[in-house]
Coordinates of C-alpha atoms and ligand atoms in Angstrom, one line a residue:
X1 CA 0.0 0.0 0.0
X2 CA 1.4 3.8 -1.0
X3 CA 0.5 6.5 1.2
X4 CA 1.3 10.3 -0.1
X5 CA 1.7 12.8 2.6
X6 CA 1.3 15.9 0.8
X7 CA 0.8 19.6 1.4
X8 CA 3.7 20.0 3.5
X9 CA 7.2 22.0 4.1
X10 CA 9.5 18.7 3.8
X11 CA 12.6 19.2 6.0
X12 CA 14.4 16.0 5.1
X13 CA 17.6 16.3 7.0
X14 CA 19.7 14.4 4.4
X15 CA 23.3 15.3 3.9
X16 CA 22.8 18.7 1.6
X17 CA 19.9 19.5 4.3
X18 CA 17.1 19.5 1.6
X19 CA 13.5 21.4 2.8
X20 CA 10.9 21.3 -0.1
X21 CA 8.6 24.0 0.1
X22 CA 5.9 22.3 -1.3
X23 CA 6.7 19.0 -0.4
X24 CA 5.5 15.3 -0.4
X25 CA 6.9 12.4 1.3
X26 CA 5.5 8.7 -0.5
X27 CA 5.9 5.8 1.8
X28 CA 5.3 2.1 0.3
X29 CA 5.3 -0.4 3.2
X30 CA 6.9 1.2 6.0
X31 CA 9.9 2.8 4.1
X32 CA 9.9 6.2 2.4
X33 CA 9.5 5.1 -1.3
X34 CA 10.4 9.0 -2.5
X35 CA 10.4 12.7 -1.6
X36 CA 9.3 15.6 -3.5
X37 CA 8.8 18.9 -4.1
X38 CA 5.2 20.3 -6.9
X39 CA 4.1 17.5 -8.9
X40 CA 2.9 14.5 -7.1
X41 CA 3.0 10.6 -7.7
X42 CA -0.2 8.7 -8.0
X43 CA -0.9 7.0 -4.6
X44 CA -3.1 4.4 -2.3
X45 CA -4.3 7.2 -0.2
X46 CA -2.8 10.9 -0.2
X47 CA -3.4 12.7 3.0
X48 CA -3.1 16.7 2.6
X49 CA -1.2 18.2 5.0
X50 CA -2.5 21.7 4.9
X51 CA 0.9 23.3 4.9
X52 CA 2.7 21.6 8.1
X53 CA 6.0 20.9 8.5
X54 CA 7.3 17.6 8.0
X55 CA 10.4 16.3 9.6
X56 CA 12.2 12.8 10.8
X57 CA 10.7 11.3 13.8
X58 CA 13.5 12.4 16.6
X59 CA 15.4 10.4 18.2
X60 CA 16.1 10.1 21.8
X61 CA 19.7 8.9 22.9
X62 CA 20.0 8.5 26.5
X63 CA 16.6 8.1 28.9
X64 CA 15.9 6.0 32.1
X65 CA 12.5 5.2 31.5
X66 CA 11.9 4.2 35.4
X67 CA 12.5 7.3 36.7
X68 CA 8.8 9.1 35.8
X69 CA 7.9 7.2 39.2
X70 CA 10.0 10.0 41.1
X71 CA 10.0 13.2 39.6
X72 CA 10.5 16.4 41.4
X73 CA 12.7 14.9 44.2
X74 CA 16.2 15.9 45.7
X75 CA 15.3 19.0 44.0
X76 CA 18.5 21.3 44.6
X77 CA 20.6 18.6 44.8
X78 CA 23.7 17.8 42.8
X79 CA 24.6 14.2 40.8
X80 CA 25.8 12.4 43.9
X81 CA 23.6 13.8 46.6
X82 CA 20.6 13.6 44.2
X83 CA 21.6 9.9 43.5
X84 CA 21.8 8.9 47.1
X85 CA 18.6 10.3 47.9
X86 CA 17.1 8.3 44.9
X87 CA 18.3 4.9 45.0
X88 CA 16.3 3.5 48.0
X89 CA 13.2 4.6 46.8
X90 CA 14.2 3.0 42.7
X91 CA 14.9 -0.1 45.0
X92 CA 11.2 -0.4 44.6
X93 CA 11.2 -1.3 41.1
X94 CA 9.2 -4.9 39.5
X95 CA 7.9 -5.4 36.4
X96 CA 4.4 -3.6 36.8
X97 CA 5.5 -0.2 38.1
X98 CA 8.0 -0.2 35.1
X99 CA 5.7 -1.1 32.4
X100 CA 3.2 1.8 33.9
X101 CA 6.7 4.0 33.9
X102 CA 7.4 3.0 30.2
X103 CA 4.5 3.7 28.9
X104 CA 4.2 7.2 30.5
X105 CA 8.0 8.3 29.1
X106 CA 7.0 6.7 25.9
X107 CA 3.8 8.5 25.5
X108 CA 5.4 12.1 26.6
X109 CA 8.3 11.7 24.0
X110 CA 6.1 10.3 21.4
X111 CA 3.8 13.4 21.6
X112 CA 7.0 15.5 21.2
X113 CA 7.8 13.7 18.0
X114 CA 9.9 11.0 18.9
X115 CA 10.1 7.7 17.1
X116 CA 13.3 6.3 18.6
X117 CA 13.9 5.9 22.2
X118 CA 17.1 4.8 23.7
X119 CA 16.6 3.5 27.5
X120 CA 19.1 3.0 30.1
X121 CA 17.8 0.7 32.2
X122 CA 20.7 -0.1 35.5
X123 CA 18.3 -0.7 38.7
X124 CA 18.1 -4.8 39.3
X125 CA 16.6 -5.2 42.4
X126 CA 17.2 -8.8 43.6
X127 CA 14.1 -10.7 42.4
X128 CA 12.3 -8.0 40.2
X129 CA 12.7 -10.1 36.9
X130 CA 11.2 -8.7 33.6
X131 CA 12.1 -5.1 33.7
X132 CA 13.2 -4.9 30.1
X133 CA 10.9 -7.2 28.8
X134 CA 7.9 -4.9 30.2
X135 CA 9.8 -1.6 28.3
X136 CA 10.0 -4.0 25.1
X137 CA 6.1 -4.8 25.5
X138 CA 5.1 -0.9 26.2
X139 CA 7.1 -0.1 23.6
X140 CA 5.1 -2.3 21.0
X141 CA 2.0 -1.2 22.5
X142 CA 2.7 2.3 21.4
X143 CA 3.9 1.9 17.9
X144 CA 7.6 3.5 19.7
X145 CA 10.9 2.0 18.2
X146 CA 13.1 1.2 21.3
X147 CA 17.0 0.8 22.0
X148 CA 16.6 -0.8 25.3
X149 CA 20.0 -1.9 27.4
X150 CA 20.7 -4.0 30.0
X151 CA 22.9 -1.5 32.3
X152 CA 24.5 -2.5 35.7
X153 CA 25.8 -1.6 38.5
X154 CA 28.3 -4.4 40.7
X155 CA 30.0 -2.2 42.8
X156 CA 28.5 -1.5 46.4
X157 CA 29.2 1.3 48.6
X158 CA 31.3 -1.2 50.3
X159 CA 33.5 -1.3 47.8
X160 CA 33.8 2.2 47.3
X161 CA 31.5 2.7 45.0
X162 CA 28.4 4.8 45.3
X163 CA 25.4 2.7 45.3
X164 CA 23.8 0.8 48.0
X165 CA 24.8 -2.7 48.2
X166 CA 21.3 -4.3 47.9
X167 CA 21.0 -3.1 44.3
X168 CA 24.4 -4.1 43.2
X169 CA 24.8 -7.4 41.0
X170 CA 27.1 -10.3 40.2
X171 CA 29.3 -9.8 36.6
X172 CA 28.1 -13.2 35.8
X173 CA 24.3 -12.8 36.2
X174 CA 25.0 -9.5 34.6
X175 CA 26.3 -10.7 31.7
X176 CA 24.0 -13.9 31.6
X177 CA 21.2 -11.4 31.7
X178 CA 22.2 -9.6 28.6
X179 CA 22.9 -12.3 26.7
X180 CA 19.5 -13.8 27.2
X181 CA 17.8 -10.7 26.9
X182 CA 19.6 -10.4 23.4
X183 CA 18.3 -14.1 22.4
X184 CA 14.7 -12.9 23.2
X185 CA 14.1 -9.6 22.2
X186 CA 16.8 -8.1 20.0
X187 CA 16.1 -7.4 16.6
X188 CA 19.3 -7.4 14.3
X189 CA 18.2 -6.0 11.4
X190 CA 17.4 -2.7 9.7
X191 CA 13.9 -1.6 10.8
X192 CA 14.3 -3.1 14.6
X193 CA 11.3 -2.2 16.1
X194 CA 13.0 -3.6 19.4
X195 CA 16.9 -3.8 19.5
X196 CA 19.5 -4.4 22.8
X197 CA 22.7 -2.4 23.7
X198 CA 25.1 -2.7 26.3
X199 CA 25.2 -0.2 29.5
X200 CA 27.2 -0.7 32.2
X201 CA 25.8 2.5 34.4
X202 CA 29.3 4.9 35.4
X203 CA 32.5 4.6 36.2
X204 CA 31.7 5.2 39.7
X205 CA 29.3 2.5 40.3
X206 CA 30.4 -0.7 38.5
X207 CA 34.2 -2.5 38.5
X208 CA 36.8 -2.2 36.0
X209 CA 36.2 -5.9 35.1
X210 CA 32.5 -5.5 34.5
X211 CA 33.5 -2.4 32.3
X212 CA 35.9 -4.4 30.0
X213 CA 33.7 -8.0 30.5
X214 CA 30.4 -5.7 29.1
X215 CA 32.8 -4.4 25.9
X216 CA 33.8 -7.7 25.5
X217 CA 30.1 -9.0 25.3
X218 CA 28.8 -6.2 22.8
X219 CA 31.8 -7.0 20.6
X220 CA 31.4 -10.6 20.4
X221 CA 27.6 -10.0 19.7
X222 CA 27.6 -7.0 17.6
X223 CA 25.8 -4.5 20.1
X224 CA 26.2 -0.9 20.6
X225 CA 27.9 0.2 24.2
X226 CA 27.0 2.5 26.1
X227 CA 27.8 4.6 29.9
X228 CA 27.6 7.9 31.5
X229 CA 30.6 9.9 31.5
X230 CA 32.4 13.1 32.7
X231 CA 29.0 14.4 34.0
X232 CA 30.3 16.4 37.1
X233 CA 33.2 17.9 38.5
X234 CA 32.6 15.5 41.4
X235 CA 32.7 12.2 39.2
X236 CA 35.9 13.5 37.6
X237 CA 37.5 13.8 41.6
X238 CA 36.1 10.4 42.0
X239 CA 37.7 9.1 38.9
X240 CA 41.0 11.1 39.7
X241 CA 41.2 9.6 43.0
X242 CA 40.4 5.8 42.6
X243 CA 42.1 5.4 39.1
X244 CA 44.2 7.9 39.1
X245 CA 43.0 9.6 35.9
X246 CA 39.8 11.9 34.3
X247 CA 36.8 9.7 33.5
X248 CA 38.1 9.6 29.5
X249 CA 41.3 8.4 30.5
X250 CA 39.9 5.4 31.8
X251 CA 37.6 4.7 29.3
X252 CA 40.5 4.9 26.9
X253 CA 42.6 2.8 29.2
X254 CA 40.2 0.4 29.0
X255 CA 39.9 0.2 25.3
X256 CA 36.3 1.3 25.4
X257 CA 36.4 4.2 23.2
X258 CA 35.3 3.3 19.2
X259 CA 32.5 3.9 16.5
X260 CA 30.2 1.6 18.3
X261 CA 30.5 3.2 21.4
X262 CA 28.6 6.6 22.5
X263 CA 28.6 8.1 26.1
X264 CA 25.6 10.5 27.8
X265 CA 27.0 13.7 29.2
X266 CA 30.4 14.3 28.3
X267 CA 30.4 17.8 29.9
X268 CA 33.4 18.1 31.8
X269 CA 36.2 17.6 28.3
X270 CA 39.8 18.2 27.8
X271 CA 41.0 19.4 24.2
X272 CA 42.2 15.8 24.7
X273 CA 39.3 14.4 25.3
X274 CA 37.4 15.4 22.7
X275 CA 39.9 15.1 20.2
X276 CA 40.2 11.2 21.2
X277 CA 36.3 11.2 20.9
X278 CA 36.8 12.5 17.8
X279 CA 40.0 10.0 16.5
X280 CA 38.2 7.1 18.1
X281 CA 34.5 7.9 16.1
X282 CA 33.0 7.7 20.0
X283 CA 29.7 9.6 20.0
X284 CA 27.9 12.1 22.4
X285 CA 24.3 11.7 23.7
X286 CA 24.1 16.2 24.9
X287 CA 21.8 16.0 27.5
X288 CA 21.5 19.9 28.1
X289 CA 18.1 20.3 30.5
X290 CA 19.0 17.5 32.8
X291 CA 22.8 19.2 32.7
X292 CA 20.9 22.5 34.0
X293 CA 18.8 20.6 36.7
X294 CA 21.6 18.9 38.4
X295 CA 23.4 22.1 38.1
X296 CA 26.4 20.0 36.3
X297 CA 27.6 22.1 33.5
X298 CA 27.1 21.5 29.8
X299 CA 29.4 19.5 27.3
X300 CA 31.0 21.7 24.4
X301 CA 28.7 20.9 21.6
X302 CA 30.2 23.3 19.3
X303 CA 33.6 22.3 19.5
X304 CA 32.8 18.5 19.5
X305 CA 30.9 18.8 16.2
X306 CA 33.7 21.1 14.6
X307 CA 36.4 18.2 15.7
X308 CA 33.7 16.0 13.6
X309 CA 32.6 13.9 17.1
X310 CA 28.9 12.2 16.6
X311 CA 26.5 14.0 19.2
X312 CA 22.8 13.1 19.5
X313 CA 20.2 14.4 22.0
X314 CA 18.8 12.6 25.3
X315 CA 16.0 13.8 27.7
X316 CA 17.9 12.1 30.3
X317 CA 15.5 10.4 33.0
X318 CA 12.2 12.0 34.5
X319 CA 14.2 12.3 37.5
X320 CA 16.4 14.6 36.6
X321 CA 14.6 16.4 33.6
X322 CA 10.9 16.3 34.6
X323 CA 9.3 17.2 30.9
X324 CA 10.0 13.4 28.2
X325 CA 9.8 16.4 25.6
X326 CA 12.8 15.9 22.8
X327 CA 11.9 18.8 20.6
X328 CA 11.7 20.6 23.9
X329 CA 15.7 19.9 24.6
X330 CA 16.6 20.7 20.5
X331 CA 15.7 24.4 21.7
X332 CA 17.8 23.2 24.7
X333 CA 20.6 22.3 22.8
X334 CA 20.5 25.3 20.8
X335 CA 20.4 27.7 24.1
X336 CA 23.1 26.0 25.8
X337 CA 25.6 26.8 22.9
X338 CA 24.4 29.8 22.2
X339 CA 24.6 30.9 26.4
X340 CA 28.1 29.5 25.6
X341 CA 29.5 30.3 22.8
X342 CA 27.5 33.3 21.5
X343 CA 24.5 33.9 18.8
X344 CA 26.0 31.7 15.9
X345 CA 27.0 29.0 18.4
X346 CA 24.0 26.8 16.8
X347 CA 21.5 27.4 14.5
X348 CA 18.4 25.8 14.5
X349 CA 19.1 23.6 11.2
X350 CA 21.8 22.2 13.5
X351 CA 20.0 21.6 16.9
X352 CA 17.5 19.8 14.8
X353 CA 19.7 17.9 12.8
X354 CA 21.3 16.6 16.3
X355 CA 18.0 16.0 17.3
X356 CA 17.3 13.3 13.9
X357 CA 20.0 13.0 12.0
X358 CA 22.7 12.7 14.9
X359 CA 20.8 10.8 17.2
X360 CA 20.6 8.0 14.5
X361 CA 24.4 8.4 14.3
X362 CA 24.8 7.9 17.8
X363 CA 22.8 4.5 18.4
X364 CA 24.7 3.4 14.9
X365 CA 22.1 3.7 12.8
X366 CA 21.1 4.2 8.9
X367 CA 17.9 3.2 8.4
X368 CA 16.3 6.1 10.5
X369 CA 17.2 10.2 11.1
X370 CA 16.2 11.3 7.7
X371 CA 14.2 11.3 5.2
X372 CA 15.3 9.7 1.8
X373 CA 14.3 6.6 -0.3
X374 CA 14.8 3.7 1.6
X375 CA 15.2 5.1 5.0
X376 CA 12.3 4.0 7.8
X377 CA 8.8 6.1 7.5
X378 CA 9.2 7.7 10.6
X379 CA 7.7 11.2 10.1
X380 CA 6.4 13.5 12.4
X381 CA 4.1 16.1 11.5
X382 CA 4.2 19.4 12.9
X383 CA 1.0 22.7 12.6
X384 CA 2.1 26.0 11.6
X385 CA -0.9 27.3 12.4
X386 CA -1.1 27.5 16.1
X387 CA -0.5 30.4 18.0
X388 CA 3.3 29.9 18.7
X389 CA 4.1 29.8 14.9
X390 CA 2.2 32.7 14.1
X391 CA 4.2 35.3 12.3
X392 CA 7.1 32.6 11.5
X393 CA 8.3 33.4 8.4
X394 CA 10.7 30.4 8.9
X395 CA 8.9 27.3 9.8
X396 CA 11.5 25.2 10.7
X397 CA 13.3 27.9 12.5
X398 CA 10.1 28.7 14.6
X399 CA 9.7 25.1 15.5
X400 CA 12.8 25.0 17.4
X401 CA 12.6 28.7 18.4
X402 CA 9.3 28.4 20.1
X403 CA 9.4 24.5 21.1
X404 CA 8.3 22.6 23.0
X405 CA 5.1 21.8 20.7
X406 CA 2.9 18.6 20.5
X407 CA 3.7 16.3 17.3
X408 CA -0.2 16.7 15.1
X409 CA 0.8 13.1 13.5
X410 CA 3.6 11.1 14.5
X411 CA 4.4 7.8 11.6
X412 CA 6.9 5.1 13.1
X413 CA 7.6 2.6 10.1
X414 CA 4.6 4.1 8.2
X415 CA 2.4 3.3 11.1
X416 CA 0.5 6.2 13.0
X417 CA 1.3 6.3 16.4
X418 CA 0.0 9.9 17.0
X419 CA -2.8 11.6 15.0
X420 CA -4.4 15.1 15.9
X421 CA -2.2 15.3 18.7
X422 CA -3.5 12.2 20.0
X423 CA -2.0 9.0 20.4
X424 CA -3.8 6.4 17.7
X425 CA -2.7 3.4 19.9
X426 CA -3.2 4.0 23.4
X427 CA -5.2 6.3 25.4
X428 CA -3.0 8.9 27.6
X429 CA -5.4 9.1 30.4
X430 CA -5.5 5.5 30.8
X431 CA -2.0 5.4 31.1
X432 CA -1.9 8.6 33.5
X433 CA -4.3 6.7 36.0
X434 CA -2.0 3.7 36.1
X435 CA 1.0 5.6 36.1
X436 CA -0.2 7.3 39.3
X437 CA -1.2 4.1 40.9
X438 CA 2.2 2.9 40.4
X439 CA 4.1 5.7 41.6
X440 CA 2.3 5.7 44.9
X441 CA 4.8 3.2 46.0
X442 CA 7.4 5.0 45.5
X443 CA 6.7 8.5 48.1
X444 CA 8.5 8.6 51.2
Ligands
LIG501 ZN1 21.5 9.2 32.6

């Protein structure tokens, strides 16, 4: 079946960053078929657009699903102290309070136009099984691609490290863990509707050997890796003082850095660092309104993309960044810089593009991020004619400008996940109710 999507501003984020004024996107089961600008191809169906804007689903690089259950806690607290604070109560964790949570972070960022989610799941408690099997199955229920990992933490308090000992776990289980979970649910080929990556959580809560052990398993099976890193000044003392080294030394040491590697946060950077980022092909997931929150800084997003470094955008969890809203952090992104490195730090073209094109880069992938023939149908549709866009002579540039917005239609695969502002496969105040059901638990 051929669907037209016509009557539209195109913004296709392909290489030459082609917009088509009066554009038309074709998709042919699930994959964009062509793009245009004036004459249209016959179709199946043609759905007029009315003059919206039409860009590449966005794509979320770095999340912790779990953590809508406890928003708005340790609330002028930094990293650590926010952590410690947190932990006990994510101790609480089973299967049914994170399929409520996944649902609720994968509704909010599929109403801000977000097709692809990464998650960064880390908090085992001992008997809670099916945590990532309930993100996979909320994740299908929604129509929402997700990048789901299998993080970890394995070293305790005890040991130096920062969290509690009850929710650290053994390497082997660990690593069993993952490799089941990539048996069940990981899909391996282009189009992954579900797919697995490897995350142990920070250098400051799992061992050296579980570090290089969780390389060694994404490289034997092909899987993207994935940790915090250089987030605070505080995790670089930490570092400094139990290894001897910055956070990127380490990693380096410990032959992590590569193409298939990408690392949330980067915000504290030598001219080293990044230039080993950049000689290495590691990527960045920018996670600028949970940087702000925690009070942490922000990484140098201008100078990492001029040394060529892959940078994506992340929401970060609902602990730290309250609002799921990705379109909401490209304006994010683009303020940072700018409250950085002055007025052409970013343009909006760019903080968009980080937001699609280079958050497909990050999670190592090329069948997503923009929109050409053969690439996924995963589209979201954007009015220009509500009030915040009024007077925008530039409609992409007002997007950004005044975000955050609702996504009108939101197409994962060339199915509809969100029309009218809706979604088409779930209802939000169903999910609401359960959500706060769930999250009852975890008060106090
Ligand atoms: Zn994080």
């Amino acid at each position: 079946m051929t669907r037209l999507l016509a009557g539209a501003y195109v913004a296709t984020m392909d290489d030459a960053g082609t917009e088509l004024a009066n554009g038309w996107v074709l998709v042919e089961d699930g994959v964009v078929s062509a793009v245009g600008d004036g004459q249209e191809p016959d179709a199946g169906e043609r759905i007029d657009l009315a003059g919206a804007l039409v860009t590449p689903g966005l794509v979320n690089t770095h999340h912790h699903l779990f953590q809508t259950l406890t928003r708005a806690r340790a609330q002028e607290a930094d990293l650590f102290t926010w952590l410690r604070e947190l932990y006990p109560l994510w101790a609480r964790i089973d299967a049914e309070a994170e399929y409520a949570a996944a649902r609720t972070g994968l509704a909010e960022l599929a109403l801000s136009g977000c097709s692809t989610v990464f998650d960064h799941h880390y908090v085992f408690p001992r008997g809670a099984d099916g945590l990532i099997d309930a993100e996979a199955a909320a994740a299908r229920e929604l129509g929402v691609r997700l990048v789901a990992s299998r993080g970890s933490m394995d070293l305790g308090v005890s040991d130096g490290g920062l969290p509690p000992d009850d929710l650290v776990e053994e390497p082997d289980a660990i690593l069993a863990d993952s490799e089941r979970l990539v048996s069940e649910l990981h899909e391996p080929d282009p189009g992954a509707r579900v797919s697995i990556a490897i995350a142990p959580c920070s250098p400051f809560s799992v061992t050296r050997l579980l570090m290089e052990e969780s390389a060694a398993l994404a490289r034997r099976l092909g899987l993207p890796l994935h940790t915090h890193l250089a987030e605070t000044v505080e995790e670089d003392a930490y570092c400094r003082e139990l290894y001897g080294c910055t956070p990127v030394e380490y990693l380096t040491d410990l032959g992590w850095l590569g193409p298939d590697v990408w690392c949330a946060h980067c915000v504290h950077l030598s001219e080293r660092d990044v230039a080993d980022f950049a000689s290495t092909g590691t990527g960045v997931a920018h996670c600028p309104t949970s940087n702000l929150r925690l009070g942490a800084g922000f990484a140098p997003v201008r100078r990492l993309l001029d040394s060529g470094v892959r940078v994506g955008l992340g929401v970060d969890g609902s602990a730290s960044n309250e609002r799921g809203d990705l379109l909401f952090d490209v304006k994010q992104a683009l303020l940072v810089a700018r409250g950085r490195d002055g007025a052409t730090a970013l343009s909006a073209r760019e903080a968009l593009r980080l937001g699609t094109r280079g958050g497909a880069a990050v999670l190592g992938r090329d069948d997503i991020g923009s929109l050409e023939p053969g690439k996924q149908a995963d589209l979201a549709v954007w009015r220009t004619d509500v009030l915040e866009l009024g007077g925008a002579e530039d409609p992409l540039a007002g997007l950004v400008l005044s975000a955050p917005h609702r996504v009108d239609r939101l197409y994962v695969g060339g199915e509809e996940v969100v029309r009218g502002g809706t979604l088409v496969r779930a209802d939000e105040g169903e999910i609401a109710r359960e959500h706060r059901v769930q999250a009852r638990r975890f008060t106090g």
